[in-house]
Each structure stands twice: as structure tokens, then as C-alpha cells.
XYZ file of C-alpha atoms in Angstrom:
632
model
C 0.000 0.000 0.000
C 0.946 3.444 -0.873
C 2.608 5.130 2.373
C 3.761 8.604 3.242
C 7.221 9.906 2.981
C 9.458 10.506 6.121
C 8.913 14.202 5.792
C 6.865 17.303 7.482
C 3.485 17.365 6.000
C 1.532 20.885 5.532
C -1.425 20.306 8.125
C -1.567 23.486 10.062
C -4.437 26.046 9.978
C -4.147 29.239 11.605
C -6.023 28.205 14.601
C -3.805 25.681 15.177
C -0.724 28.124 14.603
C -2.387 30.409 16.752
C -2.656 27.839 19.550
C 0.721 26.509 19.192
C 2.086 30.420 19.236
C 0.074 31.442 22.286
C 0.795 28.280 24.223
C 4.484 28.570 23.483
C 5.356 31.824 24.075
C 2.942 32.738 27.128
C 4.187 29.359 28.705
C 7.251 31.022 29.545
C 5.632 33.417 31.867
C 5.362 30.871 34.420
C 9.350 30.747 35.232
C 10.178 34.225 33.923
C 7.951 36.176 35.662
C 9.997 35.847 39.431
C 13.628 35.763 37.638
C 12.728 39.709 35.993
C 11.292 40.911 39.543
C 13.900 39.982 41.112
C 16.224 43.079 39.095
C 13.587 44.601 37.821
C 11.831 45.733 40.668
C 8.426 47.984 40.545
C 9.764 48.404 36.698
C 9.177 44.599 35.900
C 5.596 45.807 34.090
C 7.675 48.712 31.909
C 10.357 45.896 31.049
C 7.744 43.386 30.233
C 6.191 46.146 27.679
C 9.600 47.491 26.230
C 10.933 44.022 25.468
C 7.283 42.605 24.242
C 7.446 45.348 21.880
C 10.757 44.567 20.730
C 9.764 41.020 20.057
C 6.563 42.420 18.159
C 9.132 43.968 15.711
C 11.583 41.038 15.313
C 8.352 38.633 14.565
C 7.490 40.760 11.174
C 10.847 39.612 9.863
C 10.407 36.273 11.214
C 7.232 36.716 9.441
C 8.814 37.735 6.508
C 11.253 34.647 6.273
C 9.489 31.731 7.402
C 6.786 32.814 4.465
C 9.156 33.601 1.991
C 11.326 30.661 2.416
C 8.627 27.471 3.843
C 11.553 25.825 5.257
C 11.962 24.523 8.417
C 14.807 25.973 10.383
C 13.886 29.400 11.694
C 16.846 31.876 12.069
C 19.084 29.719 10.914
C 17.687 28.896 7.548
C 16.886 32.670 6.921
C 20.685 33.083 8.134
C 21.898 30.297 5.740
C 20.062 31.387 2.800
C 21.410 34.901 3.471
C 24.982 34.167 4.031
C 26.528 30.954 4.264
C 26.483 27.513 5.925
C 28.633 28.693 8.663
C 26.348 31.656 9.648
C 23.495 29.559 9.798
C 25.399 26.980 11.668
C 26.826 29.380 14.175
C 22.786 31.143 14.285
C 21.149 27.434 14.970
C 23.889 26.739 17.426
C 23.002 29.428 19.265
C 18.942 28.615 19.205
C 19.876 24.656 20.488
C 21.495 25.900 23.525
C 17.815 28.215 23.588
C 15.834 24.712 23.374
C 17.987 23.107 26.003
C 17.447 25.787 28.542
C 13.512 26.470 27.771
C 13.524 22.336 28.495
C 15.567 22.717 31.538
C 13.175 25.472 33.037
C 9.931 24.015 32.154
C 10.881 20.994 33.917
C 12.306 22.431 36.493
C 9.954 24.969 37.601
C 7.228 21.972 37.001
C 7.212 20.439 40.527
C 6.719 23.305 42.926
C 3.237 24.137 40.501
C 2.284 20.724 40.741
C 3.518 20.338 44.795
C 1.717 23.501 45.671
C -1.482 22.162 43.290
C -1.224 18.783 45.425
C 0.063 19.838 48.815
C 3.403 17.750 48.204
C 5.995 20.328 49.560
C 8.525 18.138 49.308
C 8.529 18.596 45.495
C 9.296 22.315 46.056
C 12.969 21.557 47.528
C 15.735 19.895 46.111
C 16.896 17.022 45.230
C 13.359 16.001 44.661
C 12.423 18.843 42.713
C 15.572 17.931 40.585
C 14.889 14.276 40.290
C 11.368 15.147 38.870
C 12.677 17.266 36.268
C 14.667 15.137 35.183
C 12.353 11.963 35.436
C 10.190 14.510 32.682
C 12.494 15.158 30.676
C 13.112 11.424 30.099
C 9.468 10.922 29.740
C 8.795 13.117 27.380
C 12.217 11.866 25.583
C 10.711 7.871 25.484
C 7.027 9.219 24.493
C 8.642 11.244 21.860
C 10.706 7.640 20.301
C 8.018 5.704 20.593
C 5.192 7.669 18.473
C 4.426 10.567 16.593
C 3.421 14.174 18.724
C 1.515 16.680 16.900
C 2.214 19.731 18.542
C -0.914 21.054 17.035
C -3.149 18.846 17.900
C -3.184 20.168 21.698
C -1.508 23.274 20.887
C -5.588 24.911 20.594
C -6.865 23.416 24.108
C -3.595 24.068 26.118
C -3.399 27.918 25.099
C -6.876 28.115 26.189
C -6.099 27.054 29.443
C -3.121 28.744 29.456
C -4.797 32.228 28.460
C -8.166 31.491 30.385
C -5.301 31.268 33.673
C -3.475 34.135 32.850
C -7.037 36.406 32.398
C -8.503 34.744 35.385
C -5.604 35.605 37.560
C -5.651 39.161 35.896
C -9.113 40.026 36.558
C -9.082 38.628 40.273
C -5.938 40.202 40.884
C -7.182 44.105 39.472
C -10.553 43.374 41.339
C -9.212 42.665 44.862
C -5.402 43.647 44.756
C -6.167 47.042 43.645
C -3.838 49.268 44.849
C -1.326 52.099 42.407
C 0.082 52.956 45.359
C 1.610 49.701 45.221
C 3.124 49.842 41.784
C 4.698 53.162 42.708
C 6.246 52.308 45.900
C 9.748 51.674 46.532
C 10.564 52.769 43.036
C 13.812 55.412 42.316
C 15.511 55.066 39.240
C 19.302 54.212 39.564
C 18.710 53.244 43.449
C 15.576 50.750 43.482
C 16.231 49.246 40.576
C 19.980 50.502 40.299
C 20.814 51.124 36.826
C 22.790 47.902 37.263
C 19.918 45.926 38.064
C 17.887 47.344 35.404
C 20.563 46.406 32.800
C 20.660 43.050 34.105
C 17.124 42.601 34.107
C 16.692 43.900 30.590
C 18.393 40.500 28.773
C 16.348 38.932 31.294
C 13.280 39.848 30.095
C 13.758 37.975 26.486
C 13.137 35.007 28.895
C 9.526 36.180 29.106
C 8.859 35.534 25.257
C 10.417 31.953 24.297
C 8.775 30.174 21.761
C 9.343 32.130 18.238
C 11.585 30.079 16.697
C 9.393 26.893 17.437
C 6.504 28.343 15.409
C 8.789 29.548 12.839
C 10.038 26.084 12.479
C 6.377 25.039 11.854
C 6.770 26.855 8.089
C 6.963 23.549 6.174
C 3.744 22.187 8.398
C 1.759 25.426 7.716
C -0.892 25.070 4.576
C -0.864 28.238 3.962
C 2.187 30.418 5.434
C 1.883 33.244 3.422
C -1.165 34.681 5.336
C -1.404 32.173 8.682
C 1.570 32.147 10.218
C 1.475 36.193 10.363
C -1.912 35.997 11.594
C -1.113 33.703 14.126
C 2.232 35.110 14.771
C 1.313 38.899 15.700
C -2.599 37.830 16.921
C -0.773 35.305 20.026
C 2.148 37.950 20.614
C 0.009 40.806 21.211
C -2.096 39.084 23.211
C 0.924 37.361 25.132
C 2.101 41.310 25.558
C -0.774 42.959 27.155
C -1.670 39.478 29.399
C 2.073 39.624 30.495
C 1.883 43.327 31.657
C -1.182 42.623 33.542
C 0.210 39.844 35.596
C 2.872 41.984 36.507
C 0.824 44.615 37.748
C -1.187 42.003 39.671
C 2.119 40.285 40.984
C 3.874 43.755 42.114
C 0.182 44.666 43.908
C 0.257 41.425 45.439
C 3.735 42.036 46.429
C 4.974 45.295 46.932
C 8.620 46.210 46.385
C 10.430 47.572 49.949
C 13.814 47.373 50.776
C 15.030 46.963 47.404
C 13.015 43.419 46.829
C 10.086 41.744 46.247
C 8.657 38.500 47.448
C 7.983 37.524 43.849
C 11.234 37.673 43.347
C 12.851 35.666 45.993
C 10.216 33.538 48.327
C 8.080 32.980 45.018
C 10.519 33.003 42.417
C 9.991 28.924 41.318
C 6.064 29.593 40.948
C 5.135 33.661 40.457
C 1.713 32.421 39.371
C 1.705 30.495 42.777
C 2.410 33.411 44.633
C -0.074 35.553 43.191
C -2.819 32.610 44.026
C -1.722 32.885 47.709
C -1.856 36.629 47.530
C -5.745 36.377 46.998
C -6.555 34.104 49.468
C -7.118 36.169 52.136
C -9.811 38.212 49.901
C -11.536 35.103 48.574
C -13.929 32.977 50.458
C -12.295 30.058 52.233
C -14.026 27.442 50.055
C -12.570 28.205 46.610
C -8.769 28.821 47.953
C -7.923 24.934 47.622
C -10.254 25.101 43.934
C -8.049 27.479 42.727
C -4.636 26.706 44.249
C -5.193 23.332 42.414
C -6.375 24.445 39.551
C -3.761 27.170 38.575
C -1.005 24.516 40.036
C -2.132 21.843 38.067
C -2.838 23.465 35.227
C 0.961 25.450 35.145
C 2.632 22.021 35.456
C 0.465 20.697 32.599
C 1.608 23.885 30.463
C 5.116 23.450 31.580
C 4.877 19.836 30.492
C 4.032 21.026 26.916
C 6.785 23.513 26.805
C 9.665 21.369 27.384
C 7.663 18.819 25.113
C 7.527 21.676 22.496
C 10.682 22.581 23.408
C 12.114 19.273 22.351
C 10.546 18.897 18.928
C 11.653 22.668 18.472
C 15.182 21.087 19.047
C 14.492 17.967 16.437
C 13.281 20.187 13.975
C 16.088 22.765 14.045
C 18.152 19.834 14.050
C 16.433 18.096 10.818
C 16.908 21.234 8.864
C 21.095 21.848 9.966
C 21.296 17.781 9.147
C 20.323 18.038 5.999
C 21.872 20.977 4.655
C 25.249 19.453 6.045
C 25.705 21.198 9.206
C 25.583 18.293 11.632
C 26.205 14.473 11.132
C 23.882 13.301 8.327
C 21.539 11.163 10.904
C 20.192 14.792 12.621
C 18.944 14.905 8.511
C 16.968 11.592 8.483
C 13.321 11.607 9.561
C 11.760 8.305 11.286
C 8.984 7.070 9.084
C 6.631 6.918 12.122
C 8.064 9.703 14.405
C 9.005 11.797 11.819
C 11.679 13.003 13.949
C 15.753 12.029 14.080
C 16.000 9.680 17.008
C 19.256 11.003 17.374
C 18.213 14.501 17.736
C 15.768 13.714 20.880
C 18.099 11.819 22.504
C 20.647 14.433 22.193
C 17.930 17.105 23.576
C 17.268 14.805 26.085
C 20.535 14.301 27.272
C 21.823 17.903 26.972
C 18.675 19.043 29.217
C 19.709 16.674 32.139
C 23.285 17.815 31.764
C 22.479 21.541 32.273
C 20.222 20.033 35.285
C 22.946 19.170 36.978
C 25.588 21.014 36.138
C 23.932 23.933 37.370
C 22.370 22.246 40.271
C 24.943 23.263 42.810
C 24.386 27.141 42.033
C 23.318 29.681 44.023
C 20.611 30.932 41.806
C 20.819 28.538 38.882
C 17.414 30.227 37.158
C 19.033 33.947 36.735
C 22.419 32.084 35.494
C 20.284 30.468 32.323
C 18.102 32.902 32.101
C 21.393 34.862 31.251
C 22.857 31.928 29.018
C 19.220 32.068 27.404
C 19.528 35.714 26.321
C 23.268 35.665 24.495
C 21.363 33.012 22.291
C 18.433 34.750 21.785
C 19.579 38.286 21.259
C 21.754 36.481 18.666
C 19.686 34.357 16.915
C 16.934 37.646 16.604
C 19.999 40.125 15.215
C 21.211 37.496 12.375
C 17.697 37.034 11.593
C 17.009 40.285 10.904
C 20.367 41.004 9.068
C 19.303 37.947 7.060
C 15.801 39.080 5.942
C 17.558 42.786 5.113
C 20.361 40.851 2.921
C 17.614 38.814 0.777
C 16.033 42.411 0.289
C 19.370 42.660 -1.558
C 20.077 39.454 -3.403
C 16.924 38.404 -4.252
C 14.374 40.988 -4.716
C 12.165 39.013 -7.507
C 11.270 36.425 -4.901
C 7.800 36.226 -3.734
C 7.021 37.506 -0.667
C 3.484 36.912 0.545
C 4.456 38.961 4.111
C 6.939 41.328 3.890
C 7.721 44.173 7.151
C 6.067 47.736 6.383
C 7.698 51.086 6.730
C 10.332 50.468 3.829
C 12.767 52.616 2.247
C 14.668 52.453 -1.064
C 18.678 52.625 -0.593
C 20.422 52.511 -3.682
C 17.729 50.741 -5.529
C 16.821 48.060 -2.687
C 13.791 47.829 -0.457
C 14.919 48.028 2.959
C 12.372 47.556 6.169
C 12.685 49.880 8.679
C 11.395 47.860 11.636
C 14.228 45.202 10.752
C 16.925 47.421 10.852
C 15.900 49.128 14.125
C 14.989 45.624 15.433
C 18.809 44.745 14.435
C 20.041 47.098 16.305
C 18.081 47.203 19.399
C 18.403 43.630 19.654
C 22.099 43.929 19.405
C 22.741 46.522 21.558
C 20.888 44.814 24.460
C 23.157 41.559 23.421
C 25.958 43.685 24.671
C 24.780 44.826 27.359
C 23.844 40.391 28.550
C 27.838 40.320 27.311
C 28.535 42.932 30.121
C 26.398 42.525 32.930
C 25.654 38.558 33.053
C 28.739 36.454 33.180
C 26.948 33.165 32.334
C 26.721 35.092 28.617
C 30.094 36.248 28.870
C 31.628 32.879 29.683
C 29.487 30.114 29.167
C 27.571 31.585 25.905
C 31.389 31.538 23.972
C 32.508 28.518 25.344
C 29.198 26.926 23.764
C 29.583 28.370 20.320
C 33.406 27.225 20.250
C 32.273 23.770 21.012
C 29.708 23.875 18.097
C 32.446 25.045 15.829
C 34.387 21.683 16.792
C 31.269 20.018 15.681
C 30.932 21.597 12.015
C 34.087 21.260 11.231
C 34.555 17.464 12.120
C 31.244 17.550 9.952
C 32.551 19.260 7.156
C 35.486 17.375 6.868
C 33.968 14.582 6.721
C 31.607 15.190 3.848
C 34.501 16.856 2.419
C 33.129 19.999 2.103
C 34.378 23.697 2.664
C 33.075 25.661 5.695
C 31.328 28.523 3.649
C 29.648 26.302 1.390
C 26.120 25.829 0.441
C 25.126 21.440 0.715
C 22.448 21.555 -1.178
C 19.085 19.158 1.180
C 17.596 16.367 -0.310
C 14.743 18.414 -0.453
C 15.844 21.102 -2.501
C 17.526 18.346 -5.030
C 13.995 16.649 -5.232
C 11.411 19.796 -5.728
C 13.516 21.945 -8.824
C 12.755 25.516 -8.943
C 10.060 25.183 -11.482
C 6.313 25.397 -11.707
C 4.672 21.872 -12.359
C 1.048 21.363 -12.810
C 0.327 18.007 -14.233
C 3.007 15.350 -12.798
C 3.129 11.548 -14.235
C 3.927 8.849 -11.636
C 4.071 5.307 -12.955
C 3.013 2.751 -10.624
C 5.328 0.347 -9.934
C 4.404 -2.162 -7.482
C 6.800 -2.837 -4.193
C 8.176 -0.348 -1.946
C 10.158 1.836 -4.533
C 6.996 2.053 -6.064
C 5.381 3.278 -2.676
C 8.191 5.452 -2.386
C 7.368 7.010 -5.790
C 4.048 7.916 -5.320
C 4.521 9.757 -2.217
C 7.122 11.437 -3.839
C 4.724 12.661 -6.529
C 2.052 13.429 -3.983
C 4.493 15.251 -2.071
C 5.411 17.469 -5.033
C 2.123 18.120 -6.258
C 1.196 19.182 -2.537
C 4.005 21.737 -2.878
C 3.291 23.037 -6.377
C -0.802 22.790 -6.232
C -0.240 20.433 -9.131
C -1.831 17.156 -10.143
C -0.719 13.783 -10.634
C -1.820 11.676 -13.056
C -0.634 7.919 -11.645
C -0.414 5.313 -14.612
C -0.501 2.045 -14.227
C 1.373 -0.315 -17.578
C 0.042 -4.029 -17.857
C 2.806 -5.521 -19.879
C 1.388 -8.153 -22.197
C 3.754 -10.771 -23.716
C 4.432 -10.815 -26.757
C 2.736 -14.453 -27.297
C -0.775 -12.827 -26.612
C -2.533 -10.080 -28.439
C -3.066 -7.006 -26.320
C -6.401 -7.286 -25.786
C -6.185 -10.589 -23.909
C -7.943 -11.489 -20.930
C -5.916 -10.425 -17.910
C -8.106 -10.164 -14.488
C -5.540 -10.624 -11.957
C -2.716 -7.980 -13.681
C -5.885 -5.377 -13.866
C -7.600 -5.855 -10.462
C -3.878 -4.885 -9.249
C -3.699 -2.600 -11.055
C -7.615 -0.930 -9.857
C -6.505 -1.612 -6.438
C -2.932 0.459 -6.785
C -4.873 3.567 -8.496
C -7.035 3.535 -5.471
C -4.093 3.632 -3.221
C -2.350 6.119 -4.732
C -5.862 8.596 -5.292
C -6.705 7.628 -1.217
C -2.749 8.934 -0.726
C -3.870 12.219 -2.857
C -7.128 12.719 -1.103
C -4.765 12.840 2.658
C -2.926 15.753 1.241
C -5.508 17.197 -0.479
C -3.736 16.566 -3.952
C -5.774 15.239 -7.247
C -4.973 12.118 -8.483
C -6.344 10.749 -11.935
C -5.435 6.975 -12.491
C -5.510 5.353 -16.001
C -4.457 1.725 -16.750
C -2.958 0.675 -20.203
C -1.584 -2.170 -21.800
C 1.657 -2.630 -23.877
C 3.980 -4.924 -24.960
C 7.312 -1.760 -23.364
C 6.901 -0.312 -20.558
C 8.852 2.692 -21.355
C 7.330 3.207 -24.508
C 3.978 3.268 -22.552
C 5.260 5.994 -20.132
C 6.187 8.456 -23.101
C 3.037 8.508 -24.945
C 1.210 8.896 -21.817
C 3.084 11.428 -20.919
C 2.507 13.262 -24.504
C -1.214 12.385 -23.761
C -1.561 14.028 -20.138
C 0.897 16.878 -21.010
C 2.875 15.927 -18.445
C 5.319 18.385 -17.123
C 7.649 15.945 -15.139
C 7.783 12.119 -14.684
C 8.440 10.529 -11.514
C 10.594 7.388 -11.908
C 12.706 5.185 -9.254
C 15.736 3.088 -10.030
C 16.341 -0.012 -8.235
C 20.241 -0.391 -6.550
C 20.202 -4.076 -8.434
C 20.778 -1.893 -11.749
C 23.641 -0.600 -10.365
C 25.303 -4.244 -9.554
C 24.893 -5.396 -13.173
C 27.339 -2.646 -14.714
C 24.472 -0.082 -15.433
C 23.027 2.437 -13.150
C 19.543 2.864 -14.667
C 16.965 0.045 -15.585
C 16.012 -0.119 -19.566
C 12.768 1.191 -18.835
C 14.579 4.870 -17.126
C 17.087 4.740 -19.918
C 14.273 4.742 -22.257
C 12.049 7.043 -20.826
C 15.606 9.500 -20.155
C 15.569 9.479 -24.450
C 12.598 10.045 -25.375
C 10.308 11.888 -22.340
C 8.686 14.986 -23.908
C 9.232 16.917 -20.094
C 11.347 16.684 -17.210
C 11.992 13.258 -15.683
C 13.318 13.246 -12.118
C 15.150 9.640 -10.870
C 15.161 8.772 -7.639
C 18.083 6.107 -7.072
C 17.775 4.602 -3.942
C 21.210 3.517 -2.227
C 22.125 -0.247 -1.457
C 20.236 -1.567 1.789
C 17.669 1.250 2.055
C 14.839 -0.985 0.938
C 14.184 -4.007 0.173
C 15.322 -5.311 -3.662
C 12.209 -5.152 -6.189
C 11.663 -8.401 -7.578
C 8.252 -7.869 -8.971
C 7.506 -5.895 -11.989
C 11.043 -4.448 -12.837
C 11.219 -1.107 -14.135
């Protein structure tokens, strides 16, 4: 039976984007929130706005590449496509260690929302609190091997949870915390926060809006990018941005800043939301504190649970798209047909997330130190991918770009957005400032990119490749540059011939073409063509049906048509003069290739005397099984 290729599919809507944006990015709010009090102070609202606005700019060009390129990859592809492989490298280095840390937090931060939620205060201490996280991150690491997770499939219900929370807390909060005194007090510029503090807290704050790269990875899932993944992009950030400044509000009325701190900062800094929850007790009646506590507990861990889920697939993705293009070892590349995922790259995630678990364990205040690492990624991954989208302003300006940023100006003949360039620089500028006032990005940040280096160049030299060059993905050798609308797919029955047919869905999908799937009855030559033949053609029904049900999943038209002829090849030409065909789809067995020839009589042929482009798969020795029925 026909099967689906080990590759993304386009399934996403924009509700699903939007769920999967929301629930990614506001998740972060649950561990950020008491790290950016904590410096911040009675500014931790203002901070929250300046830096959400910020990340409003960066996500038009993230906008602007993930629709103009539909690649998984994020930053890095944008970066790669830009520059070179070694930019791109260097930019998706960077995001990994982003992944790793978002993975550490979430499951760190996990067990004092669910032991408040339960009453388990033992979970809110280490080494318990430690042992869970880790215990989750292997969990979600074993669910992830064994079967398929659709990030969008929960991504909907979650950020409805997530935002009915957030607004719940928000609303109780302004209705019985009320109190502007509150935000005010305590508050001198350059004493409480010191201008120290406030620099510190300001890389801080990129903590507080995690989760763009993992929806711009989703570009090769999305069915339409062009117009959803802006939609959903700017619709869940500006909501994110004014829930976010509420909760502060609520959080710094709940608990005022004096002496130069806040208790969310310090007693409530592993679960802000927590805190807040306790703050309204005493104004609630006594019956619904324990309805509450549990719900916003359980609920945060369940949310948490997502994000370092998310968090991990982020990581297999980015790693998919640097595997393929020859930027880490070619099993990163290689999707598993079920999964769809590179073992190796969850096992890596996996293992990295522990590492920084307990290599960090023995800190004083482990949270601000990645928060810190967090930014220098961040702040570096948004600048290049800004500097990217302004650079294919410049060397490709005839591409088509169904989002591109507004406010534009013409410099020597070239379209360049505003908002980028400002969003360049800002984010930039606070990059230096992480560089001066955190030493985890100082140190640590460096010391993670030089290790990554070691890794692309043991990877380069081993494909034999330079470090500036482009290695061209398998899908970008499969799906040419051209526009196909009518694509001819011989069946061929066996897995290659599987194989084929997804192929040929899979391009149609991406170039709203159609496939016409022909089926050739060879009839010896000892009996006239017309001769009765009931098994060869109920196969042949039954394979047309496969490959239209195939269609029909990916929304792609499939016409079937059965013929009979004494040469296959010949068969495949005039019915691809008949369809006017604008590419065949052909496979070539590896046994070819072991008798002295590399392609099968049958490609040969059709190579001659196709009247359109013919694309040949050859499949390598020992990646399926040898064809021994119906050779081609």
C-alpha cells in the first residue's frame, strides 16, 4: 500500500498556529515572571512592555522569512540562505542551547506548581524537585521515540487554558489587589532598581517571550504560510504582551517592592503564578482557595509539560533542517517514518537538558544564570535574523514575498524595512549589554559556540566539504525551482513504487499540481493485447485507489488510467505526450547498479525520449528491500 514519505506534511491552519504560538510563548511566563522581579523591581511591568514590543518587531521579519522561504529551520535557515552555511550553523547553534534551557526550566519549575497544586511540599525543595525534572524530561524523551506528537493537535486546548489562567488571575488580581500605590512604591531610578539591576534585568526579560523560533520552524507544516503564520504570529504575541503586563501589575500589587526586593522575586521566584494565588486568598472565600490553588497549580505544570515537550521537537526540527543541509552528522537529517523526527536529535535534547540540570544544580541561583545563558542566544539568533531578511532584500528581490515588514525605504535601488533594521540594532545593543552585565553570557555563551564550531568542522570534513559552502538538502535536489502542474507517476508495485508515489504526492502538494498515476500491464508478446488479464488489472484498480486515497490525505488530485503494452517505457512516453505531463516521476532499483548499469532499460528509455522533465530517484544499497516484482 501506498505510504507517506518521512517528511513534514503541511497540516496546520491558523487556529492551530495560533494555539501553538500562544501556548508557546505565554508558557514562559510561568518561570520568567519571578527571575525579571527579582532586578527589575516595581519596573518589571515597563520591562515586560519594552521588550514585548521589541519582540513584536523582530516577529514581522520572522514573518517575513518563514513565508518567503517554507523551510523549516527558523533563524538559521533565513541566516543560511542569506549568508553561508557557517552563519546559519553558528545562528542554529546558538537557538539549540535556547531549546535546552527552555527544556531545563519548564521541567524544572514543574514540581513546585504541581507540589503547591497537590500539597506535596517536598517537590518544592531539592533534590526532589531535581529528580522530577529530570524523570520529565526522560518521559517526554521515550514518548517522543516511541510515536508521533503533533504539537498542534493540543496546541488549541492548552493555550486556552493557558490564556483562560493568565485572564482569570488578571481580573481577580485588578478586582481585589487594587492598589497604584503599590506599583509606585519603593521605586527610584538608579537606586531601586539601580541602573545595574535594570541592565541586568533587561536580557532577562527575552526570557519572558520563548517560543518564536518553534513556530517559525512550523513553516513547512503550515498550509498556507503566506497569510497564517502572520496571523497567528502577531494575533498570540500581542495578546501574550498585554496578558504579560497585567500579571505583573497584579504580581507587584500582590507584592509590593520595599527594601530593594520583592517577594515575587525571591520567596516565590519557582512559581510567580503560585504566589499571586496565595496573595488572593485572604480576599476570597475560604471554600474556593484549595479550587483554585489546584487548579492554577495543576494546570501550570500541565503547560510546563508542553513547553519542554515543544521545546524538544523545536530542538528535532532545528536539528532536521542543519542535518540536511550538512551542518551536523547526516543522521540529525533523516526523519523516522513513524516519528518523523531524528532519534538522534531527541536523545541528544534529552541528554543535553539533564546535563544543564545538573551542572547547574549546585548554584546559588541557577534560574538567573540560564536565564542569562538564554539571552546571548536569543539576542543572537533575533539580530542574524534580521540582518538575514535585510540581505535577501538585496540578493533576491524578484522572490515572492506573501508577508513582507512595512515602513520600507529604497537605498540605492533596494527595499529596505525599517522595523528590521531598528529591530537589528536594538536587539544587538541589548546583546551587549547580557555580554557585560551577566557572566553566564560572557563565559558560558562563547565557550558553547566554540564547542559547536568543533562540531561543524569534524562535519565538514567529513563530507569533504568547505566551511562557507552551500550542501544543497535532499529536499531542494527533489522539488527543482520550477512550476509543475500536471506530474506523471508510474506505478510500480513494491516499496520503490510506494516510495514514488509519495514522492509525486508530495510534489504536487508543494506546487498545487496534479498527478496523473499510470498504471502499464505488460502483455507478452505471445498474446494479443487485448487478452484477458483479471488478476494484472484488479492490481492494477486496487494500486490507483491507493495512490488517489494517498492524494485525497494531502488534499492533492490524483487521476489513475491503466494501459496495456507490450514496453513499458514506450507506454510511459506517450502517456506522458497524452496528459501533457510536465515531469515524470521514476525510481531506479540499486540491483541496476550491480549489473554494470546504473539505470533500468525502462529509465534509460524514458531519459531518451520523455517529452518533459523526468526526475530519478536512485535509492542507495540496503535502504529498501530489492524489487523483484515488476522491474522497471
Amino acid at each position: 500500500m501506498a505510504r507517506k514519505l518521512p517528511q513534514l506534511q503541511r497540516r496546520l491552519g491558523t487556529a492551530d498556529l495560533f494555539g501553538v504560538a500562544y501556548g508557546e510563548i505565554a508558557s514562559s511566563i510561568y518561570f520568567a515572571l519571578g527571575i525579571i522581579a527579582g532586578h527589575a523591581l516595581g519596573l518589571t511591568p515597563y520591562v515586560l512592555l519594552f521588550t514585548g514590543l521589541l519582540f513584536l518587531v523582530v516577529a514581522m521579519s520572522y514573518a517575513e522569512g518563514t513565508t518567503e522561504l517554507r523551510e523549516t529551520g527558523g533563524a538559521a535557515t533565513f541566516v543560511r540562505r542569506a549568508f553561508n552555511d557557517l552563519a546559519g550553523f553558528v545562528t542554529g547553534w546558538a537557538l539549540f542551547l535556547d531549546y535546552l534551557i527552555v527544556t531545563a526550566l519548564a521541567a524544572l519549575f514543574l514540581p513546585h506548581y504541581f507540589g503547591r497544586a497537590v500539597g506535596a511540599t517536598g517537590l518544592e525543595s531539592g533534590p526532589w524537585d531535581k529528580v522530577v525534572a529530570i524523570g520529565v524530561i526522560a518521559f517526554i524523551g521515550v514518548a517522543r521515540l516511541a510515536r508521533r506528537k503533533r504539537i498542534y493537535v493540543a496546541g488549541l486546548g492548552v493555550a486556552s487554558v493557558d490564556l483562560f489562567t493568565q485572564l482569570l488571575l488578571v481580573v481577580l488580581g485588578l478586582a481585589l489587589l487594587w492598589s497604584p500605590d503599590a506599583l509606585t512604591h519603593d521605586i527610584s531610578l538608579g537606586r531601586s532598581p539601580t541602573w545595574h539591576e535594570l541592565a541586568f534585568a533587561l536580557p532577562l526579560a527575552m526570557l519572558a517571550y520563548t517560543g518564536l523560533e518553534t513556530v517559525a520552524n512550523l513553516a513547512e507544516e503550515t498550509r498556507r504560510p503566506g497569510v497564517q503564520l502572520p496571523k497567528s504570529l502577531f494575533g498570540g504575541i500581542g495578546t501574550v504582551v498585554v496578558v504579560y503586563v497585567g500579571i505583573a501589575v497584579v504580581g507587584l500589587m500582590a507584592f509590593p517592592v520595599h527594601g530593594g526586593t520583592t517577594e515575587l522575586g525571591t520567596i516565590w521566584e519557582e512559581a510567580p503564578l503560585m504566589g499571586i494565588v496565595a496573595a488572593l486568598d485572604p480576599h476570597l472565600p475560604e471554600w474556593l482557595h484549595v479550587p483554585l490553588r489546584v487548579y492554577v497549580g495543576l494546570s501550570g505544570a500541565l503547560i510546563l509539560l508542553l513547553a519542554a515537550a515543544t521545546s524538544i521537537s523545536g530542538f528535532g526540527r532545528l536539528a532536521y533542517s542543519l542535518g540536511e543541509h550538512g551542518q551536523l552528522p547526516r543522521a540529525f537529517g533523516r526523519l523516522h517514518r513513524r516519528t518523523l523526527v531524528s532519534p538522534e536529535a531527541v536523545l541528544a535534547s534529552v541528554v543535553l537538558s539533564v546535563a544543564i540540570i545538573l551542572s547547574t544544580s549546585a548554584m546559588d541561583n541557577p534560574f538567573a544564570f540560564l536565564a542569562s545563558l538564554f539571552s546571548f542566544g536569543v539576542l543572537l539568533a533575533f539580530t542574524a535574523a534580521q540582518l538575514a531578511v535585510i540581505q535577501l532584500r538585496r540578493t533576491d528581490p524578484t522572490r515572492r514575498r506573501p508577508f513582507k515588514v512595512p515602513l520600507n525605504v529604497r537605498v540605492r535601488g533596494v527595499e529596505v524595512p525599517i522595523p528590521s533594521v531598528v529591530g537589528a540594532m536594538a536587539t544587538f545593543a541589548i546583546w551587549i549589554v547580557a555580554l557585560a552585565t551577566h557572566p553566564a553570557a560572557r563565559y558560558a555563551g562563547p565557550a558553547w559556540l566554540a564547542a559547536g564550531l568543533v562540531v561543524y568542522l569534524l562535519v565538514r570534513r567529513e563530507r569533504g566539504a568547505g566551511l562557507l559552502e552551500h550542501v544543497t538538502s535532499t529536499d531542494e535536489q527533489v522539488v527543482p525551482e520550477a512550476t509543475f502542474k500536471s506530474i506523471l507517476v508510474p506505478m510500480k508495485l513494491g516499496q520503490i513504487g510506494e516510495e514514488m508515489v509519495a514522492t509525486a504526492v508530495k510534489l504536487a502538494q508543494e506546487h498545487g499540481a496534479r498527478v496523473e498515476a499510470l498504471h502499464v500491464i505488460k502483455v507478452p508478446l505471445d498474446l494479443p493485447l487485448d487478452a484477458s488479464m483479471q488478476e494484472e488489472e484488479a492490481s492494477a484498480a486496487e494500486s490507483i485507489e491507493e495512490a488517489r486515497a494517498l492524494g485525497a490525505d494531502h488534499s492533492v488530485e490524483v487521476r489513475g488510467s491503466i494501459v496495456r503494452a507490450r514496453a513499458i517505457g514506450d507506454a510511459i512516453v506517450r502517456e506522458a505526450e497524452r496528459t501533457g505531463a510536465d515531469l515524470i516521476v521514476l525510481g531506479s532499483a540499486p540491483r541496476w547498479r550491480r549489473q554494470s548499469r546504473f539505470f533500468s532499460p525502462t529509465v534509460d528509455y524514458v531519459l531518451k525520449k520523455a517529452p518533459c522533465e523526468v526526475l530519478i530517484v536512485a535509492f542507495p544499497q540496503g535502504v529498501l528491500e530489492e524489487e523483484e516484482v515488476a522491474p522497471a
